[in-house]
Coordinates of C-alpha atoms in Angstrom, one line a residue:
M302 CA -14.5 -26.7 -2.7
G303 CA -16.4 -23.5 -3.0
A304 CA -19.5 -25.2 -4.4
E305 CA -19.5 -27.7 -1.6
I306 CA -19.3 -24.9 1.0
C307 CA -22.1 -23.0 -0.6
A308 CA -24.3 -26.1 -0.8
A309 CA -23.6 -26.7 2.9
V310 CA -24.6 -23.1 3.8
R311 CA -27.8 -23.5 1.8
A312 CA -28.6 -26.8 3.5
S313 CA -28.1 -25.7 7.1
R314 CA -29.0 -22.9 9.4
V315 CA -25.5 -22.9 10.8
T316 CA -22.3 -23.8 9.0
L317 CA -18.9 -24.0 10.7
V318 CA -15.8 -23.8 8.6
L319 CA -12.5 -25.0 10.1
A320 CA -9.4 -24.5 7.9
A321 CA -5.8 -23.3 8.1
T322 CA -4.7 -19.7 8.8
G323 CA -4.5 -17.7 5.6
C324 CA -6.8 -19.8 3.4
G325 CA -9.4 -17.2 2.9
K326 CA -12.0 -18.0 5.6
T327 CA -12.3 -14.3 6.5
T328 CA -11.9 -12.6 3.2
Q329 CA -12.8 -15.1 0.4
L330 CA -15.5 -17.2 2.0
P331 CA -18.0 -14.4 2.7
Q332 CA -17.6 -13.1 -0.9
L333 CA -18.2 -16.6 -2.2
I334 CA -21.4 -17.1 -0.3
Y335 CA -22.6 -13.6 -1.2
E336 CA -21.9 -14.2 -4.9
D337 CA -23.6 -17.6 -4.8
C338 CA -26.8 -16.0 -3.4
A339 CA -26.6 -13.1 -5.9
A340 CA -26.3 -15.6 -8.8
R341 CA -29.4 -17.3 -7.6
G342 CA -31.3 -14.0 -7.3
E343 CA -31.7 -14.5 -3.6
A344 CA -31.5 -11.6 -1.1
C345 CA -28.6 -12.2 1.2
R346 CA -26.6 -10.5 3.9
V347 CA -23.4 -12.3 5.1
V348 CA -22.4 -11.3 8.6
A349 CA -18.8 -12.2 9.6
S350 CA -17.7 -11.6 13.1
Q351 CA -14.2 -10.6 14.0
P352 CA -12.5 -10.9 17.4
R353 CA -11.4 -7.2 17.5
R354 CA -12.9 -3.9 16.3
I355 CA -9.9 -3.0 14.3
S356 CA -10.0 -6.4 12.6
A357 CA -13.6 -5.8 11.4
S358 CA -12.8 -2.4 9.9
S359 CA -9.5 -3.4 8.3
V360 CA -10.9 -6.7 6.8
A361 CA -14.0 -4.8 5.5
T362 CA -11.6 -2.2 3.9
R363 CA -9.6 -5.0 2.3
V364 CA -12.6 -6.9 0.9
A365 CA -14.1 -3.7 -0.4
E366 CA -10.9 -2.9 -2.3
E367 CA -10.7 -6.5 -3.6
R368 CA -14.2 -6.1 -5.0
G369 CA -13.4 -2.7 -6.5
G370 CA -16.0 -0.9 -4.6
A371 CA -16.1 1.7 -1.8
L372 CA -16.4 0.8 1.9
G373 CA -20.0 1.2 2.9
G374 CA -21.4 0.0 -0.4
V375 CA -21.7 -3.8 -0.8
V376 CA -19.1 -4.3 1.9
G377 CA -19.4 -2.6 5.3
Y378 CA -18.5 -2.9 9.0
K379 CA -20.2 -2.3 12.3
V380 CA -18.5 -2.2 15.6
R381 CA -19.2 -0.5 18.9
F382 CA -19.5 3.3 18.4
D383 CA -18.5 3.1 14.7
S384 CA -20.1 1.8 11.5
C385 CA -19.8 2.1 7.8
V386 CA -22.8 0.3 6.4
S387 CA -25.7 1.1 4.0
A388 CA -29.0 -0.5 3.2
G389 CA -27.2 -2.2 0.2
S390 CA -24.4 -3.7 2.3
G391 CA -24.5 -7.5 1.7
L392 CA -21.2 -8.3 3.3
L393 CA -21.0 -7.0 6.9
F394 CA -18.0 -7.4 9.2
C395 CA -18.7 -6.9 12.9

């Protein structure tokens, strides 16, 4: 399924993913797309929007921990009046 999603993202300017709650749309899918681009040697920044400011920062923290890195490295967040992002951030939750 992951390869199909990555192929759809590469083929289209916009890709909508509809799936059940808890399946990884918020945490796993952005990482999958980022890793696919990295494996191809392509520059990539995945921006994932969240409905609430606290969601963006907490999801970014969780994904950074899953990846074994620090928040503000590859994974960052940007919300009104607060951000934790660097030039090297490829996964951005906002």
